Steps between C-alpha positions, in 0.01 A plus 500: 500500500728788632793441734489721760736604761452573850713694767448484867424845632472434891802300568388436859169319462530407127154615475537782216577446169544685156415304217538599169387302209663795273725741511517800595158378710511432856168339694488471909383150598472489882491184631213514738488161680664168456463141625788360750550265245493656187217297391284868422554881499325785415662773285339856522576826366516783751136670376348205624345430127621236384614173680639139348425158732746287389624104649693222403243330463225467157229550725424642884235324694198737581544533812860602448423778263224636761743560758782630249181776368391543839852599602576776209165637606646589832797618332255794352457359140198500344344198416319601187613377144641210603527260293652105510653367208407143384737230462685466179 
């Protein structure tokens, strides 16, 4: 595991990030939408290649995770590649 620190870019909104797992490197992690609760969010990058689904929770119901992909689709990300990780 590497630490990694993040700094808030957009000070507004809170929505852009630089993470960096390793100095002197420096990624962008956008945060593209986000549950009132906190329960889920969705981290892109601004490319639109790459995007992270993460909750609170182990697991989100189907239908959940249908709406959440549904939603980054309209955000212009490309659906292709994704992939769900199991359970540990």
């Amino acid at each position: 595991i590497i630490p990694q620190k993040g700094y808030i870019v957009d000070k507004v909104n809170n929505s852009h990030w630089k993470v960096s797992p390793l100095w002197p490197l420096k990624f962008d992690y956008l945060v593209i939408d986000l549950e009132t609760d906190y329960s889920w969010t969705v981290i892109g990058v601004p490319d639109q290649k790459y995007i992270w689904i993460m909750a609170r929770e182990p697991k989100l119901s189907e239908e959940k995770y249908k709406q959440i992909i549904s939603r980054v689709q309209n955000l212009g990300y490309k659906l292709e590649g994704i992939q769900k990780v199991q359970n540990l």
